[in-house]
Amino acid sequence: IFVSIIIVLFVSLFLYFRKQVERSGETNLLSTVYTYAGVIAAVLFLFRDHAEFVSVVTVIIAFGDSAAHIGGKLLGKTKLPWNPDKSWVGMFCFILFSAPFAALVFYMESRPSTSIQLAIVCGFSASIAGCLAETINTSLTDNLRVGVASAAGVILSFFAFQGIMA
């Protein structure tokens, strides 16, 4: 309940200040905001006993997407062959800035029951999945793509490796 209230509060604040944060020419701001909150709320609802999943998805959307955008715009001259709007530098920045933080929040949220090795695998798997989803050339908002892919990455890697790396 508490996290749901926080999500509603932040979405409301963002919508109130939307004119200050909206990019010029942006047409899908509302769907971007709602899918960010929706993916996080869905993961929280479906995996109530695994707050580390929600933490990872939140960090990846926040840090990965932002780092890819900034790095790609500033330094991304070589574009991806499957999406000319994205760059190799953007992909590298996405993983560089989201994977370590995702592993850290996974570990901090789930300790002492999780090993650092499992946290690293889960954080990096989720980051790579989110990064690949970010590069898909589609009209779907990137928060939805990155959020769902990151959630799938952390959840699948956790259940695949928890018995091996506990």
Short mmCIF file of N, CA and C in Angstrom, two decimals:
data_model
loop_
_atom_site.label_atom_id
_atom_site.label_comp_id
_atom_site.label_asym_id
_atom_site.label_seq_id
_atom_site.Cartn_x
_atom_site.Cartn_y
_atom_site.Cartn_z
N ILE A 1 0.84 -1.19 0.00
CA ILE A 1 0.00 0.00 0.00
C ILE A 1 0.89 1.26 0.00
N PHE A 2 1.91 1.28 0.85
CA PHE A 2 2.78 2.45 0.95
C PHE A 2 3.44 2.78 -0.39
N VAL A 3 3.98 1.76 -1.05
CA VAL A 3 4.65 1.99 -2.34
C VAL A 3 3.63 2.46 -3.38
N SER A 4 2.43 1.92 -3.34
CA SER A 4 1.38 2.36 -4.28
C SER A 4 1.06 3.84 -4.08
N ILE A 5 1.01 4.27 -2.83
CA ILE A 5 0.76 5.68 -2.54
C ILE A 5 1.90 6.55 -3.07
N ILE A 6 3.13 6.09 -2.88
CA ILE A 6 4.29 6.83 -3.38
C ILE A 6 4.25 6.93 -4.90
N ILE A 7 3.90 5.83 -5.58
CA ILE A 7 3.81 5.85 -7.04
C ILE A 7 2.78 6.87 -7.50
N VAL A 8 1.60 6.86 -6.89
CA VAL A 8 0.55 7.81 -7.25
C VAL A 8 1.00 9.24 -6.98
N LEU A 9 1.69 9.45 -5.86
CA LEU A 9 2.19 10.78 -5.52
C LEU A 9 3.19 11.28 -6.57
N PHE A 10 4.15 10.44 -6.92
CA PHE A 10 5.16 10.87 -7.89
C PHE A 10 4.58 11.07 -9.29
N VAL A 11 3.67 10.22 -9.69
CA VAL A 11 3.03 10.40 -11.00
C VAL A 11 2.25 11.71 -11.01
N SER A 12 1.54 11.98 -9.92
CA SER A 12 0.77 13.22 -9.83
C SER A 12 1.68 14.44 -9.89
N LEU A 13 2.79 14.40 -9.15
CA LEU A 13 3.74 15.51 -9.19
C LEU A 13 4.34 15.70 -10.59
N PHE A 14 4.68 14.60 -11.22
CA PHE A 14 5.24 14.68 -12.57
C PHE A 14 4.23 15.30 -13.53
N LEU A 15 2.99 14.87 -13.44
CA LEU A 15 1.97 15.41 -14.33
C LEU A 15 1.72 16.89 -14.06
N TYR A 16 1.81 17.29 -12.81
CA TYR A 16 1.63 18.69 -12.45
C TYR A 16 2.73 19.56 -13.07
N PHE A 17 3.97 19.05 -13.05
CA PHE A 17 5.11 19.79 -13.57
C PHE A 17 5.46 19.38 -15.00
N ARG A 18 4.57 18.77 -15.70
CA ARG A 18 4.89 18.18 -17.00
C ARG A 18 5.40 19.18 -18.02
N LYS A 19 4.92 20.39 -18.01
CA LYS A 19 5.39 21.39 -18.97
C LYS A 19 6.87 21.70 -18.80
N GLN A 20 7.38 21.59 -17.58
CA GLN A 20 8.78 21.87 -17.32
C GLN A 20 9.69 20.73 -17.75
N VAL A 21 9.19 19.50 -17.81
CA VAL A 21 10.04 18.35 -18.12
C VAL A 21 9.79 17.76 -19.50
N GLU A 22 8.74 18.19 -20.15
CA GLU A 22 8.39 17.65 -21.46
C GLU A 22 9.42 18.08 -22.51
N ARG A 23 9.85 17.11 -23.31
CA ARG A 23 10.78 17.40 -24.41
C ARG A 23 10.01 18.03 -25.56
N SER A 24 10.65 18.89 -26.32
CA SER A 24 9.96 19.52 -27.44
C SER A 24 9.59 18.46 -28.47
N GLY A 25 8.37 18.54 -28.94
CA GLY A 25 7.89 17.59 -29.94
C GLY A 25 7.44 16.26 -29.37
N GLU A 26 7.51 16.09 -28.06
CA GLU A 26 7.12 14.81 -27.45
C GLU A 26 5.61 14.68 -27.48
N THR A 27 5.14 13.53 -27.96
CA THR A 27 3.70 13.33 -28.08
C THR A 27 3.18 12.23 -27.15
N ASN A 28 4.08 11.47 -26.54
CA ASN A 28 3.62 10.33 -25.74
C ASN A 28 3.99 10.45 -24.27
N LEU A 29 4.06 11.67 -23.74
CA LEU A 29 4.49 11.86 -22.36
C LEU A 29 3.59 11.12 -21.38
N LEU A 30 2.29 11.20 -21.56
CA LEU A 30 1.39 10.54 -20.62
C LEU A 30 1.56 9.03 -20.63
N SER A 31 1.68 8.44 -21.80
CA SER A 31 1.88 6.98 -21.84
C SER A 31 3.23 6.61 -21.25
N THR A 32 4.23 7.47 -21.41
CA THR A 32 5.54 7.23 -20.82
C THR A 32 5.45 7.21 -19.30
N VAL A 33 4.76 8.19 -18.74
CA VAL A 33 4.61 8.29 -17.28
C VAL A 33 3.82 7.10 -16.75
N TYR A 34 2.69 6.82 -17.37
CA TYR A 34 1.82 5.74 -16.87
C TYR A 34 2.47 4.36 -17.01
N THR A 35 3.22 4.13 -18.08
CA THR A 35 3.85 2.82 -18.23
C THR A 35 5.00 2.65 -17.25
N TYR A 36 5.72 3.71 -16.95
CA TYR A 36 6.78 3.64 -15.93
C TYR A 36 6.18 3.18 -14.61
N ALA A 37 5.15 3.89 -14.17
CA ALA A 37 4.50 3.54 -12.90
C ALA A 37 3.79 2.19 -12.99
N GLY A 38 3.18 1.91 -14.12
CA GLY A 38 2.42 0.67 -14.28
C GLY A 38 3.28 -0.57 -14.22
N VAL A 39 4.42 -0.54 -14.88
CA VAL A 39 5.32 -1.70 -14.85
C VAL A 39 5.81 -1.95 -13.43
N ILE A 40 6.21 -0.89 -12.75
CA ILE A 40 6.71 -1.04 -11.38
C ILE A 40 5.60 -1.56 -10.47
N ALA A 41 4.40 -1.01 -10.59
CA ALA A 41 3.28 -1.47 -9.77
C ALA A 41 2.94 -2.93 -10.08
N ALA A 42 2.98 -3.32 -11.34
CA ALA A 42 2.67 -4.71 -11.72
C ALA A 42 3.69 -5.69 -11.13
N VAL A 43 4.97 -5.35 -11.21
CA VAL A 43 6.00 -6.23 -10.63
C VAL A 43 5.81 -6.32 -9.12
N LEU A 44 5.52 -5.21 -8.49
CA LEU A 44 5.28 -5.20 -7.05
C LEU A 44 4.08 -6.06 -6.68
N PHE A 45 3.01 -5.94 -7.45
CA PHE A 45 1.80 -6.71 -7.19
C PHE A 45 2.02 -8.21 -7.41
N LEU A 46 2.70 -8.57 -8.50
CA LEU A 46 2.89 -9.97 -8.85
C LEU A 46 3.94 -10.68 -7.98
N PHE A 47 4.92 -9.92 -7.48
CA PHE A 47 6.02 -10.51 -6.70
C PHE A 47 6.18 -9.75 -5.39
N ARG A 48 5.16 -9.80 -4.56
CA ARG A 48 5.14 -9.05 -3.30
C ARG A 48 6.31 -9.41 -2.38
N ASP A 49 6.74 -10.64 -2.43
CA ASP A 49 7.83 -11.08 -1.56
C ASP A 49 9.21 -10.81 -2.13
N HIS A 50 9.27 -10.14 -3.26
CA HIS A 50 10.56 -9.87 -3.91
C HIS A 50 10.69 -8.39 -4.26
N ALA A 51 10.85 -7.57 -3.24
CA ALA A 51 11.02 -6.13 -3.47
C ALA A 51 12.27 -5.83 -4.29
N GLU A 52 13.23 -6.78 -4.27
CA GLU A 52 14.45 -6.58 -5.07
C GLU A 52 14.14 -6.53 -6.56
N PHE A 53 13.10 -7.22 -7.02
CA PHE A 53 12.72 -7.16 -8.43
C PHE A 53 12.27 -5.74 -8.80
N VAL A 54 11.43 -5.17 -7.94
CA VAL A 54 10.94 -3.81 -8.18
C VAL A 54 12.09 -2.81 -8.16
N SER A 55 13.00 -2.98 -7.23
CA SER A 55 14.15 -2.08 -7.12
C SER A 55 15.00 -2.12 -8.39
N VAL A 56 15.24 -3.31 -8.90
CA VAL A 56 16.04 -3.47 -10.11
C VAL A 56 15.37 -2.80 -11.31
N VAL A 57 14.08 -3.05 -11.49
CA VAL A 57 13.36 -2.48 -12.63
C VAL A 57 13.38 -0.94 -12.54
N THR A 58 13.16 -0.42 -11.36
CA THR A 58 13.15 1.04 -11.17
C THR A 58 14.51 1.65 -11.51
N VAL A 59 15.56 1.03 -11.02
CA VAL A 59 16.92 1.54 -11.29
C VAL A 59 17.24 1.47 -12.78
N ILE A 60 16.88 0.40 -13.42
CA ILE A 60 17.20 0.25 -14.84
C ILE A 60 16.46 1.26 -15.70
N ILE A 61 15.18 1.45 -15.42
CA ILE A 61 14.44 2.45 -16.20
C ILE A 61 15.03 3.84 -15.95
N ALA A 62 15.31 4.14 -14.70
CA ALA A 62 15.80 5.48 -14.36
C ALA A 62 17.22 5.74 -14.86
N PHE A 63 18.15 4.85 -14.52
CA PHE A 63 19.56 5.10 -14.87
C PHE A 63 19.90 4.67 -16.30
N GLY A 64 19.43 3.50 -16.70
CA GLY A 64 19.78 2.99 -18.02
C GLY A 64 19.25 3.84 -19.15
N ASP A 65 17.97 4.13 -19.08
CA ASP A 65 17.34 4.92 -20.14
C ASP A 65 17.95 6.31 -20.21
N SER A 66 18.16 6.93 -19.06
CA SER A 66 18.74 8.28 -19.03
C SER A 66 20.18 8.28 -19.56
N ALA A 67 20.97 7.32 -19.11
CA ALA A 67 22.37 7.26 -19.55
C ALA A 67 22.47 6.99 -21.05
N ALA A 68 21.61 6.12 -21.56
CA ALA A 68 21.61 5.84 -23.00
C ALA A 68 21.26 7.09 -23.79
N HIS A 69 20.29 7.82 -23.32
CA HIS A 69 19.86 9.03 -24.02
C HIS A 69 20.98 10.08 -24.02
N ILE A 70 21.55 10.33 -22.86
CA ILE A 70 22.60 11.36 -22.76
C ILE A 70 23.86 10.93 -23.52
N GLY A 71 24.34 9.72 -23.26
CA GLY A 71 25.54 9.23 -23.94
C GLY A 71 25.37 9.15 -25.44
N GLY A 72 24.20 8.67 -25.86
CA GLY A 72 23.93 8.55 -27.29
C GLY A 72 23.88 9.89 -27.99
N LYS A 73 23.24 10.87 -27.33
CA LYS A 73 23.14 12.21 -27.94
C LYS A 73 24.49 12.92 -27.99
N LEU A 74 25.30 12.75 -26.94
CA LEU A 74 26.58 13.46 -26.89
C LEU A 74 27.68 12.80 -27.71
N LEU A 75 27.72 11.47 -27.69
CA LEU A 75 28.87 10.76 -28.27
C LEU A 75 28.50 9.69 -29.29
N GLY A 76 27.23 9.46 -29.50
CA GLY A 76 26.79 8.32 -30.31
C GLY A 76 26.77 8.57 -31.80
N LYS A 77 27.93 8.55 -32.40
CA LYS A 77 28.01 8.78 -33.85
C LYS A 77 27.72 7.51 -34.65
N THR A 78 28.16 6.36 -34.16
CA THR A 78 27.94 5.11 -34.87
C THR A 78 26.60 4.51 -34.45
N LYS A 79 25.68 4.48 -35.39
CA LYS A 79 24.31 4.04 -35.12
C LYS A 79 24.20 2.52 -35.21
N LEU A 80 23.17 2.00 -34.56
CA LEU A 80 22.91 0.56 -34.60
C LEU A 80 22.35 0.18 -35.96
N PRO A 81 22.74 -0.97 -36.51
CA PRO A 81 22.23 -1.36 -37.83
C PRO A 81 20.72 -1.62 -37.84
N TRP A 82 20.16 -2.02 -36.71
CA TRP A 82 18.73 -2.35 -36.66
C TRP A 82 17.87 -1.17 -36.19
N ASN A 83 18.51 -0.08 -35.73
CA ASN A 83 17.75 1.09 -35.32
C ASN A 83 18.63 2.33 -35.46
N PRO A 84 18.46 3.09 -36.53
CA PRO A 84 19.31 4.25 -36.78
C PRO A 84 19.11 5.40 -35.79
N ASP A 85 18.11 5.31 -34.92
CA ASP A 85 17.91 6.34 -33.90
C ASP A 85 18.71 6.06 -32.63
N LYS A 86 19.32 4.88 -32.55
CA LYS A 86 20.08 4.47 -31.36
C LYS A 86 21.53 4.23 -31.75
N SER A 87 22.43 4.32 -30.74
CA SER A 87 23.85 4.17 -31.03
C SER A 87 24.50 3.12 -30.13
N TRP A 88 25.69 2.69 -30.55
CA TRP A 88 26.47 1.75 -29.76
C TRP A 88 26.89 2.40 -28.43
N VAL A 89 27.22 3.66 -28.47
CA VAL A 89 27.60 4.36 -27.24
C VAL A 89 26.42 4.41 -26.28
N GLY A 90 25.23 4.66 -26.80
CA GLY A 90 24.04 4.67 -25.96
C GLY A 90 23.81 3.32 -25.29
N MET A 91 24.01 2.24 -26.05
CA MET A 91 23.87 0.90 -25.47
C MET A 91 24.90 0.68 -24.37
N PHE A 92 26.13 1.05 -24.64
CA PHE A 92 27.21 0.89 -23.66
C PHE A 92 26.89 1.69 -22.39
N CYS A 93 26.45 2.93 -22.55
CA CYS A 93 26.12 3.77 -21.40
C CYS A 93 24.95 3.19 -20.61
N PHE A 94 23.98 2.65 -21.30
CA PHE A 94 22.83 2.03 -20.63
C PHE A 94 23.32 0.96 -19.65
N ILE A 95 24.14 0.04 -20.14
CA ILE A 95 24.62 -1.06 -19.31
C ILE A 95 25.60 -0.57 -18.25
N LEU A 96 26.51 0.32 -18.64
CA LEU A 96 27.51 0.83 -17.71
C LEU A 96 26.88 1.50 -16.49
N PHE A 97 25.82 2.25 -16.70
CA PHE A 97 25.22 2.99 -15.60
C PHE A 97 24.08 2.26 -14.90
N SER A 98 23.48 1.28 -15.54
CA SER A 98 22.36 0.60 -14.87
C SER A 98 22.75 -0.72 -14.23
N ALA A 99 23.60 -1.50 -14.87
CA ALA A 99 23.90 -2.86 -14.36
C ALA A 99 24.53 -2.87 -12.97
N PRO A 100 25.56 -2.09 -12.71
CA PRO A 100 26.14 -2.12 -11.35
C PRO A 100 25.15 -1.67 -10.27
N PHE A 101 24.37 -0.64 -10.57
CA PHE A 101 23.39 -0.16 -9.60
C PHE A 101 22.27 -1.18 -9.41
N ALA A 102 21.87 -1.83 -10.50
CA ALA A 102 20.83 -2.86 -10.39
C ALA A 102 21.31 -4.02 -9.53
N ALA A 103 22.55 -4.44 -9.72
CA ALA A 103 23.11 -5.51 -8.90
C ALA A 103 23.19 -5.07 -7.44
N LEU A 104 23.60 -3.84 -7.21
CA LEU A 104 23.72 -3.34 -5.84
C LEU A 104 22.36 -3.28 -5.14
N VAL A 105 21.35 -2.73 -5.80
CA VAL A 105 20.04 -2.65 -5.14
C VAL A 105 19.43 -4.03 -4.95
N PHE A 106 19.69 -4.94 -5.89
CA PHE A 106 19.21 -6.32 -5.71
C PHE A 106 19.83 -6.90 -4.44
N TYR A 107 21.12 -6.76 -4.31
CA TYR A 107 21.82 -7.31 -3.15
C TYR A 107 21.36 -6.65 -1.85
N MET A 108 21.30 -5.33 -1.85
CA MET A 108 20.91 -4.61 -0.63
C MET A 108 19.48 -4.92 -0.21
N GLU A 109 18.61 -5.09 -1.16
CA GLU A 109 17.20 -5.35 -0.86
C GLU A 109 16.96 -6.79 -0.42
N SER A 110 17.77 -7.72 -0.88
CA SER A 110 17.50 -9.14 -0.61
C SER A 110 18.44 -9.76 0.42
N ARG A 111 19.46 -9.05 0.87
CA ARG A 111 20.40 -9.65 1.80
C ARG A 111 19.75 -9.85 3.14
N PRO A 112 20.13 -10.75 3.96
CA PRO A 112 21.32 -11.58 3.82
C PRO A 112 21.07 -12.88 3.06
N SER A 113 19.88 -13.05 2.52
CA SER A 113 19.55 -14.34 1.91
C SER A 113 20.12 -14.54 0.51
N THR A 114 20.67 -13.51 -0.10
CA THR A 114 21.18 -13.62 -1.46
C THR A 114 22.68 -13.35 -1.50
N SER A 115 23.36 -14.13 -2.31
CA SER A 115 24.81 -13.92 -2.47
C SER A 115 25.06 -12.76 -3.42
N ILE A 116 26.23 -12.19 -3.32
CA ILE A 116 26.61 -11.11 -4.22
C ILE A 116 26.70 -11.62 -5.67
N GLN A 117 27.08 -12.88 -5.85
CA GLN A 117 27.15 -13.45 -7.21
C GLN A 117 25.77 -13.48 -7.85
N LEU A 118 24.75 -13.91 -7.09
CA LEU A 118 23.40 -13.95 -7.63
C LEU A 118 22.90 -12.54 -7.93
N ALA A 119 23.21 -11.61 -7.07
CA ALA A 119 22.81 -10.22 -7.30
C ALA A 119 23.43 -9.66 -8.58
N ILE A 120 24.69 -9.98 -8.81
CA ILE A 120 25.37 -9.52 -10.03
C ILE A 120 24.73 -10.13 -11.26
N VAL A 121 24.50 -11.43 -11.23
CA VAL A 121 23.85 -12.10 -12.38
C VAL A 121 22.49 -11.49 -12.64
N CYS A 122 21.69 -11.31 -11.61
CA CYS A 122 20.34 -10.77 -11.79
C CYS A 122 20.37 -9.32 -12.27
N GLY A 123 21.24 -8.50 -11.69
CA GLY A 123 21.33 -7.10 -12.10
C GLY A 123 21.79 -6.93 -13.53
N PHE A 124 22.82 -7.69 -13.90
CA PHE A 124 23.34 -7.58 -15.25
C PHE A 124 22.39 -8.19 -16.28
N SER A 125 21.74 -9.30 -15.94
CA SER A 125 20.77 -9.91 -16.86
C SER A 125 19.61 -8.95 -17.14
N ALA A 126 19.11 -8.34 -16.08
CA ALA A 126 18.01 -7.40 -16.24
C ALA A 126 18.44 -6.17 -17.05
N SER A 127 19.65 -5.70 -16.80
CA SER A 127 20.16 -4.54 -17.53
C SER A 127 20.34 -4.83 -19.02
N ILE A 128 20.90 -5.97 -19.32
CA ILE A 128 21.11 -6.33 -20.73
C ILE A 128 19.78 -6.52 -21.44
N ALA A 129 18.83 -7.16 -20.77
CA ALA A 129 17.50 -7.35 -21.36
C ALA A 129 16.83 -6.00 -21.61
N GLY A 130 16.92 -5.11 -20.62
CA GLY A 130 16.34 -3.78 -20.79
C GLY A 130 17.02 -2.99 -21.89
N CYS A 131 18.33 -3.12 -21.98
CA CYS A 131 19.10 -2.42 -23.00
C CYS A 131 18.69 -2.88 -24.40
N LEU A 132 18.57 -4.17 -24.57
CA LEU A 132 18.16 -4.69 -25.89
C LEU A 132 16.75 -4.24 -26.24
N ALA A 133 15.86 -4.21 -25.25
CA ALA A 133 14.50 -3.74 -25.49
C ALA A 133 14.49 -2.26 -25.88
N GLU A 134 15.39 -1.50 -25.29
CA GLU A 134 15.51 -0.07 -25.60
C GLU A 134 15.84 0.16 -27.07
N THR A 135 16.57 -0.75 -27.68
CA THR A 135 17.02 -0.55 -29.06
C THR A 135 16.00 -0.99 -30.11
N ILE A 136 14.92 -1.61 -29.70
CA ILE A 136 13.90 -2.05 -30.65
C ILE A 136 13.24 -0.83 -31.28
N ASN A 137 13.13 -0.84 -32.58
CA ASN A 137 12.53 0.26 -33.32
C ASN A 137 11.02 0.04 -33.41
N THR A 138 10.31 0.63 -32.46
CA THR A 138 8.86 0.48 -32.40
C THR A 138 8.25 1.74 -31.82
N SER A 139 6.95 1.88 -31.96
CA SER A 139 6.28 3.06 -31.42
C SER A 139 5.89 2.89 -29.95
N LEU A 140 6.06 1.69 -29.41
CA LEU A 140 5.77 1.48 -27.99
C LEU A 140 6.72 2.31 -27.14
N THR A 141 6.21 2.89 -26.09
CA THR A 141 7.05 3.71 -25.22
C THR A 141 8.18 2.87 -24.63
N ASP A 142 9.35 3.48 -24.53
CA ASP A 142 10.52 2.73 -24.06
C ASP A 142 10.39 2.33 -22.60
N ASN A 143 9.65 3.08 -21.78
CA ASN A 143 9.47 2.66 -20.39
C ASN A 143 8.75 1.32 -20.30
N LEU A 144 7.81 1.10 -21.17
CA LEU A 144 7.10 -0.19 -21.19
C LEU A 144 8.05 -1.30 -21.66
N ARG A 145 8.73 -1.07 -22.77
CA ARG A 145 9.65 -2.09 -23.30
C ARG A 145 10.76 -2.40 -22.31
N VAL A 146 11.43 -1.36 -21.82
CA VAL A 146 12.55 -1.55 -20.90
C VAL A 146 12.07 -2.16 -19.59
N GLY A 147 10.95 -1.68 -19.08
CA GLY A 147 10.43 -2.19 -17.82
C GLY A 147 10.07 -3.66 -17.88
N VAL A 148 9.34 -4.05 -18.90
CA VAL A 148 8.93 -5.45 -19.04
C VAL A 148 10.15 -6.34 -19.27
N ALA A 149 11.05 -5.91 -20.14
CA ALA A 149 12.25 -6.72 -20.42
C ALA A 149 13.14 -6.84 -19.19
N SER A 150 13.32 -5.75 -18.46
CA SER A 150 14.13 -5.78 -17.24
C SER A 150 13.50 -6.69 -16.19
N ALA A 151 12.20 -6.58 -16.05
CA ALA A 151 11.49 -7.44 -15.10
C ALA A 151 11.68 -8.91 -15.49
N ALA A 152 11.51 -9.21 -16.75
CA ALA A 152 11.70 -10.60 -17.21
C ALA A 152 13.14 -11.05 -16.95
N GLY A 153 14.11 -10.17 -17.22
CA GLY A 153 15.51 -10.52 -17.00
C GLY A 153 15.83 -10.82 -15.56
N VAL A 154 15.38 -9.98 -14.64
CA VAL A 154 15.69 -10.20 -13.23
C VAL A 154 14.94 -11.40 -12.68
N ILE A 155 13.69 -11.55 -13.05
CA ILE A 155 12.87 -12.66 -12.53
C ILE A 155 13.37 -14.00 -13.05
N LEU A 156 13.60 -14.10 -14.35
CA LEU A 156 14.07 -15.37 -14.93
C LEU A 156 15.46 -15.74 -14.42
N SER A 157 16.36 -14.77 -14.33
CA SER A 157 17.70 -15.11 -13.85
C SER A 157 17.68 -15.48 -12.37
N PHE A 158 16.85 -14.84 -11.59
CA PHE A 158 16.75 -15.19 -10.17
C PHE A 158 16.29 -16.63 -10.00
N PHE A 159 15.19 -16.99 -10.65
CA PHE A 159 14.66 -18.34 -10.47
C PHE A 159 15.54 -19.40 -11.15
N ALA A 160 16.29 -19.02 -12.17
CA ALA A 160 17.18 -19.96 -12.83
C ALA A 160 18.44 -20.24 -12.00
N PHE A 161 18.92 -19.22 -11.28
CA PHE A 161 20.22 -19.36 -10.60
C PHE A 161 20.15 -19.35 -9.08
N GLN A 162 18.99 -19.17 -8.49
CA GLN A 162 18.94 -19.07 -7.04
C GLN A 162 19.42 -20.32 -6.33
N GLY A 163 19.18 -21.48 -6.88
CA GLY A 163 19.64 -22.71 -6.25
C GLY A 163 21.14 -22.95 -6.41
N ILE A 164 21.70 -22.39 -7.47
CA ILE A 164 23.11 -22.57 -7.77
C ILE A 164 23.98 -21.57 -7.02
N MET A 165 23.50 -20.32 -6.90
CA MET A 165 24.32 -19.25 -6.34
C MET A 165 23.80 -18.72 -5.00
N ALA A 166 22.95 -19.45 -4.36
CA ALA A 166 22.38 -18.98 -3.08
C ALA A 166 23.48 -18.74 -2.12
#
